Amino acid sequence: KFSVLIAGGGSTFTPGIVLMLLEQLERFPLRKIKFYDNDGERQEPIGEACKVLIKEKAPEIEFLYTTDPEEAFTDIDFVMAHIRVGKYKMRELDEKIPLKHGVVGQETCGPGGIAYGMRSIGGVLELIDYMEKYSPNAWLLNYSNPAAIVAEATRILRPNSKILNICDMPIGTETRMAKILGLKSRKDMIVKYYGLNHFGWWTDVRDKEGNDLMPRLKAYVGEHGYLPPEVVDHQHMDPSWIETHKKAKDILATDPTTLPNTYLKYYLFQDYVVEHSDPNYTRANEVMDGREKHVFTECRRIAEKGSSEGTTLTTDNHSIFIVDLATAIAFNTKERMLLIVENNGAIKNFDPTAMVEIPCLVGSNGPEPLLVGEIPQFQKGLMEQQVSVEKLVVQAWIEKSYHKLWQALMLSKTVPSATVAKAILDDLLEANKEYWPEL
Ligand code: G6P
């Protein structure tokens, strides 16, 4: 039986993840669940509610939540990390500052993602260091955002650490694909995919018999985007997400030979995105008014009543990939999964040091990346530009370099000029004083 630490205990996603872990106990048996957060006040209501949930469903599991790193990281097999340095208040600024300058405002893409990256690197490194100090044999399963920048930072700064970077985005889209195709599960499909995190393409989707499912998928996505006839996951049903799933049809038109990751809209339809954003009410506001309020109110209610009866908290099925990943490592299953790993020749005509998102077989020694081969000029060009942004952010963080961060912004396909890049940078710098290294 395993001992798991959720880092980012105060996250609005945590209760859903706990419910998911409780449903998966047969596959992934647990003896201990711990939460760690550096904000005790935020973590407490979530911790108190989860204490009730765990006691009701699996009283044999030991549970605690803490702000003390030693208590948290001692005797742990897996750390599941989903921290948000700066919380939603800073996400709001990541989105609103670029929009004020007429540029895409998004938490992981463009200037917002760059700002968030500068905040996250230190936070994730701290988690790795605690883990290595108190549970040196544990694995850190990281899905803290912006995953691309965080992954590049860990590649350079903690090259030998047992950290695996994974993202739920392709999984969410594959769940939609399965629904579109009328399949029971996304695991009924075998996919080929390559790219960077939040920046990639499916090149092949087949069923287990080897039948090509791409033509049917493309025909559907070309008309409806990734909006299946029925609701797939409630997390992504707010207006801005519906819009994102729909936009896949236009992204598909830019390269009809593949199926795109929806986040490519921020790089290929930047003007459209800006026109359709409300600079005074962004995704962060949607989340703060929606998920935040719901989860915290509901957690307080459960804690007070000491019972989860009639709860509206739901299992986050979306996060099941973390259990897939943990079981792959724990039981050496060699499951095929998309992970963010060092390219190292897997994409033949691309920087071997780039962190790319590609299929890997995962076992107890970690991921074995599968060969992708050569990629077309269009994707290669886009990816080279974007990976340079990610690398420059990490270099800027390490060297405390204003200039490199400005270059990162200039290179982002979301930013029209060096002048605009500088204006955004100066505003972001002012807003992030408390979080960024001093440049
Ligand atoms: C997707 C992305 C994540 C991102 C999340 C935001 O799942 O893969 O990287 O954090 O969306 O969702 P939200 O509901 O907070 O906008």
JSON list of N, CA and C in Angstrom, two decimals, residues 388-418:
[
{"chain": "A", "resi": 388, "resn": "SER", "atom": "N", "xyz": [11.79, 28.14, -27.69]},
{"chain": "A", "resi": 388, "resn": "SER", "atom": "CA", "xyz": [12.77, 29.19, -27.36]},
{"chain": "A", "resi": 388, "resn": "SER", "atom": "C", "xyz": [12.21, 30.13, -26.30]},
{"chain": "A", "resi": 389, "resn": "VAL", "atom": "N", "xyz": [10.91, 30.40, -26.39]},
{"chain": "A", "resi": 389, "resn": "VAL", "atom": "CA", "xyz": [10.27, 31.22, -25.35]},
{"chain": "A", "resi": 389, "resn": "VAL", "atom": "C", "xyz": [10.46, 30.53, -24.00]},
{"chain": "A", "resi": 390, "resn": "GLU", "atom": "N", "xyz": [10.14, 29.25, -23.97]},
{"chain": "A", "resi": 390, "resn": "GLU", "atom": "CA", "xyz": [10.19, 28.51, -22.69]},
{"chain": "A", "resi": 390, "resn": "GLU", "atom": "C", "xyz": [11.62, 28.46, -22.14]},
{"chain": "A", "resi": 391, "resn": "LYS", "atom": "N", "xyz": [12.57, 28.22, -23.04]},
{"chain": "A", "resi": 391, "resn": "LYS", "atom": "CA", "xyz": [13.97, 28.15, -22.59]},
{"chain": "A", "resi": 391, "resn": "LYS", "atom": "C", "xyz": [14.46, 29.52, -22.09]},
{"chain": "A", "resi": 392, "resn": "LEU", "atom": "N", "xyz": [14.05, 30.56, -22.79]},
{"chain": "A", "resi": 392, "resn": "LEU", "atom": "CA", "xyz": [14.49, 31.90, -22.37]},
{"chain": "A", "resi": 392, "resn": "LEU", "atom": "C", "xyz": [13.91, 32.28, -21.00]},
{"chain": "A", "resi": 393, "resn": "VAL", "atom": "N", "xyz": [12.69, 31.85, -20.73]},
{"chain": "A", "resi": 393, "resn": "VAL", "atom": "CA", "xyz": [12.10, 32.16, -19.41]},
{"chain": "A", "resi": 393, "resn": "VAL", "atom": "C", "xyz": [12.94, 31.50, -18.32]},
{"chain": "A", "resi": 394, "resn": "VAL", "atom": "N", "xyz": [13.31, 30.25, -18.54]},
{"chain": "A", "resi": 394, "resn": "VAL", "atom": "CA", "xyz": [14.09, 29.55, -17.52]},
{"chain": "A", "resi": 394, "resn": "VAL", "atom": "C", "xyz": [15.47, 30.20, -17.38]},
{"chain": "A", "resi": 395, "resn": "GLN", "atom": "N", "xyz": [16.07, 30.56, -18.51]},
{"chain": "A", "resi": 395, "resn": "GLN", "atom": "CA", "xyz": [17.36, 31.25, -18.43]},
{"chain": "A", "resi": 395, "resn": "GLN", "atom": "C", "xyz": [17.22, 32.58, -17.70]},
{"chain": "A", "resi": 396, "resn": "ALA", "atom": "N", "xyz": [16.15, 33.29, -17.98]},
{"chain": "A", "resi": 396, "resn": "ALA", "atom": "CA", "xyz": [15.92, 34.59, -17.32]},
{"chain": "A", "resi": 396, "resn": "ALA", "atom": "C", "xyz": [15.79, 34.39, -15.81]},
{"chain": "A", "resi": 397, "resn": "TRP", "atom": "N", "xyz": [15.10, 33.33, -15.42]},
{"chain": "A", "resi": 397, "resn": "TRP", "atom": "CA", "xyz": [14.91, 33.05, -13.97]},
{"chain": "A", "resi": 397, "resn": "TRP", "atom": "C", "xyz": [16.25, 32.73, -13.33]},
{"chain": "A", "resi": 398, "resn": "ILE", "atom": "N", "xyz": [17.05, 31.89, -14.00]},
{"chain": "A", "resi": 398, "resn": "ILE", "atom": "CA", "xyz": [18.34, 31.47, -13.43]},
{"chain": "A", "resi": 398, "resn": "ILE", "atom": "C", "xyz": [19.30, 32.67, -13.36]},
{"chain": "A", "resi": 399, "resn": "GLU", "atom": "N", "xyz": [19.36, 33.40, -14.46]},
{"chain": "A", "resi": 399, "resn": "GLU", "atom": "CA", "xyz": [20.35, 34.50, -14.53]},
{"chain": "A", "resi": 399, "resn": "GLU", "atom": "C", "xyz": [19.80, 35.81, -14.01]},
{"chain": "A", "resi": 400, "resn": "LYS", "atom": "N", "xyz": [18.54, 35.80, -13.57]},
{"chain": "A", "resi": 400, "resn": "LYS", "atom": "CA", "xyz": [17.86, 37.03, -13.13]},
{"chain": "A", "resi": 400, "resn": "LYS", "atom": "C", "xyz": [17.98, 38.10, -14.21]},
{"chain": "A", "resi": 401, "resn": "SER", "atom": "N", "xyz": [17.69, 37.72, -15.43]},
{"chain": "A", "resi": 401, "resn": "SER", "atom": "CA", "xyz": [17.93, 38.60, -16.57]},
{"chain": "A", "resi": 401, "resn": "SER", "atom": "C", "xyz": [16.64, 39.21, -17.13]},
{"chain": "A", "resi": 402, "resn": "TYR", "atom": "N", "xyz": [16.53, 40.50, -16.98]},
{"chain": "A", "resi": 402, "resn": "TYR", "atom": "CA", "xyz": [15.41, 41.25, -17.57]},
{"chain": "A", "resi": 402, "resn": "TYR", "atom": "C", "xyz": [15.43, 41.08, -19.08]},
{"chain": "A", "resi": 403, "resn": "HIS", "atom": "N", "xyz": [16.64, 41.17, -19.63]},
{"chain": "A", "resi": 403, "resn": "HIS", "atom": "CA", "xyz": [16.78, 41.15, -21.08]},
{"chain": "A", "resi": 403, "resn": "HIS", "atom": "C", "xyz": [16.27, 39.83, -21.68]},
{"chain": "A", "resi": 404, "resn": "LYS", "atom": "N", "xyz": [16.64, 38.72, -21.04]},
{"chain": "A", "resi": 404, "resn": "LYS", "atom": "CA", "xyz": [16.20, 37.42, -21.58]},
{"chain": "A", "resi": 404, "resn": "LYS", "atom": "C", "xyz": [14.69, 37.26, -21.46]},
{"chain": "A", "resi": 405, "resn": "LEU", "atom": "N", "xyz": [14.14, 37.83, -20.41]},
{"chain": "A", "resi": 405, "resn": "LEU", "atom": "CA", "xyz": [12.68, 37.72, -20.26]},
{"chain": "A", "resi": 405, "resn": "LEU", "atom": "C", "xyz": [11.98, 38.56, -21.32]},
{"chain": "A", "resi": 406, "resn": "TRP", "atom": "N", "xyz": [12.57, 39.70, -21.61]},
{"chain": "A", "resi": 406, "resn": "TRP", "atom": "CA", "xyz": [12.02, 40.54, -22.68]},
{"chain": "A", "resi": 406, "resn": "TRP", "atom": "C", "xyz": [12.11, 39.78, -24.01]},
{"chain": "A", "resi": 407, "resn": "GLN", "atom": "N", "xyz": [13.25, 39.10, -24.24]},
{"chain": "A", "resi": 407, "resn": "GLN", "atom": "CA", "xyz": [13.39, 38.31, -25.47]},
{"chain": "A", "resi": 407, "resn": "GLN", "atom": "C", "xyz": [12.33, 37.19, -25.52]},
{"chain": "A", "resi": 408, "resn": "ALA", "atom": "N", "xyz": [12.08, 36.59, -24.37]},
{"chain": "A", "resi": 408, "resn": "ALA", "atom": "CA", "xyz": [11.05, 35.54, -24.33]},
{"chain": "A", "resi": 408, "resn": "ALA", "atom": "C", "xyz": [9.72, 36.11, -24.79]},
{"chain": "A", "resi": 409, "resn": "LEU", "atom": "N", "xyz": [9.38, 37.27, -24.28]},
{"chain": "A", "resi": 409, "resn": "LEU", "atom": "CA", "xyz": [8.11, 37.90, -24.67]},
{"chain": "A", "resi": 409, "resn": "LEU", "atom": "C", "xyz": [8.10, 38.29, -26.14]},
{"chain": "A", "resi": 410, "resn": "MET", "atom": "N", "xyz": [9.24, 38.80, -26.61]},
{"chain": "A", "resi": 410, "resn": "MET", "atom": "CA", "xyz": [9.32, 39.19, -28.03]},
{"chain": "A", "resi": 410, "resn": "MET", "atom": "C", "xyz": [9.10, 37.99, -28.94]},
{"chain": "A", "resi": 411, "resn": "LEU", "atom": "N", "xyz": [9.64, 36.84, -28.51]},
{"chain": "A", "resi": 411, "resn": "LEU", "atom": "CA", "xyz": [9.55, 35.65, -29.35]},
{"chain": "A", "resi": 411, "resn": "LEU", "atom": "C", "xyz": [8.17, 35.00, -29.30]},
{"chain": "A", "resi": 412, "resn": "SER", "atom": "N", "xyz": [7.40, 35.30, -28.26]},
{"chain": "A", "resi": 412, "resn": "SER", "atom": "CA", "xyz": [6.09, 34.64, -28.18]},
{"chain": "A", "resi": 412, "resn": "SER", "atom": "C", "xyz": [5.23, 35.08, -29.36]},
{"chain": "A", "resi": 413, "resn": "LYS", "atom": "N", "xyz": [4.65, 34.09, -30.00]},
{"chain": "A", "resi": 413, "resn": "LYS", "atom": "CA", "xyz": [3.84, 34.36, -31.19]},
{"chain": "A", "resi": 413, "resn": "LYS", "atom": "C", "xyz": [2.60, 35.18, -30.85]},
{"chain": "A", "resi": 414, "resn": "THR", "atom": "N", "xyz": [2.30, 35.28, -29.57]},
{"chain": "A", "resi": 414, "resn": "THR", "atom": "CA", "xyz": [1.11, 36.04, -29.16]},
{"chain": "A", "resi": 414, "resn": "THR", "atom": "C", "xyz": [1.40, 37.54, -29.10]},
{"chain": "A", "resi": 415, "resn": "VAL", "atom": "N", "xyz": [2.68, 37.92, -29.13]},
{"chain": "A", "resi": 415, "resn": "VAL", "atom": "CA", "xyz": [3.05, 39.33, -28.91]},
{"chain": "A", "resi": 415, "resn": "VAL", "atom": "C", "xyz": [3.50, 39.97, -30.22]},
{"chain": "A", "resi": 416, "resn": "PRO", "atom": "N", "xyz": [2.90, 41.11, -30.60]},
{"chain": "A", "resi": 416, "resn": "PRO", "atom": "CA", "xyz": [3.16, 41.66, -31.94]},
{"chain": "A", "resi": 416, "resn": "PRO", "atom": "C", "xyz": [4.50, 42.37, -32.11]},
{"chain": "A", "resi": 417, "resn": "SER", "atom": "N", "xyz": [5.08, 42.97, -31.06]},
{"chain": "A", "resi": 417, "resn": "SER", "atom": "CA", "xyz": [6.32, 43.72, -31.29]},
{"chain": "A", "resi": 417, "resn": "SER", "atom": "C", "xyz": [7.15, 43.79, -30.02]},
{"chain": "A", "resi": 418, "resn": "ALA", "atom": "N", "xyz": [8.39, 44.21, -30.19]},
{"chain": "A", "resi": 418, "resn": "ALA", "atom": "CA", "xyz": [9.29, 44.37, -29.06]},
{"chain": "A", "resi": 418, "resn": "ALA", "atom": "C", "xyz": [8.78, 45.48, -28.12]}
]
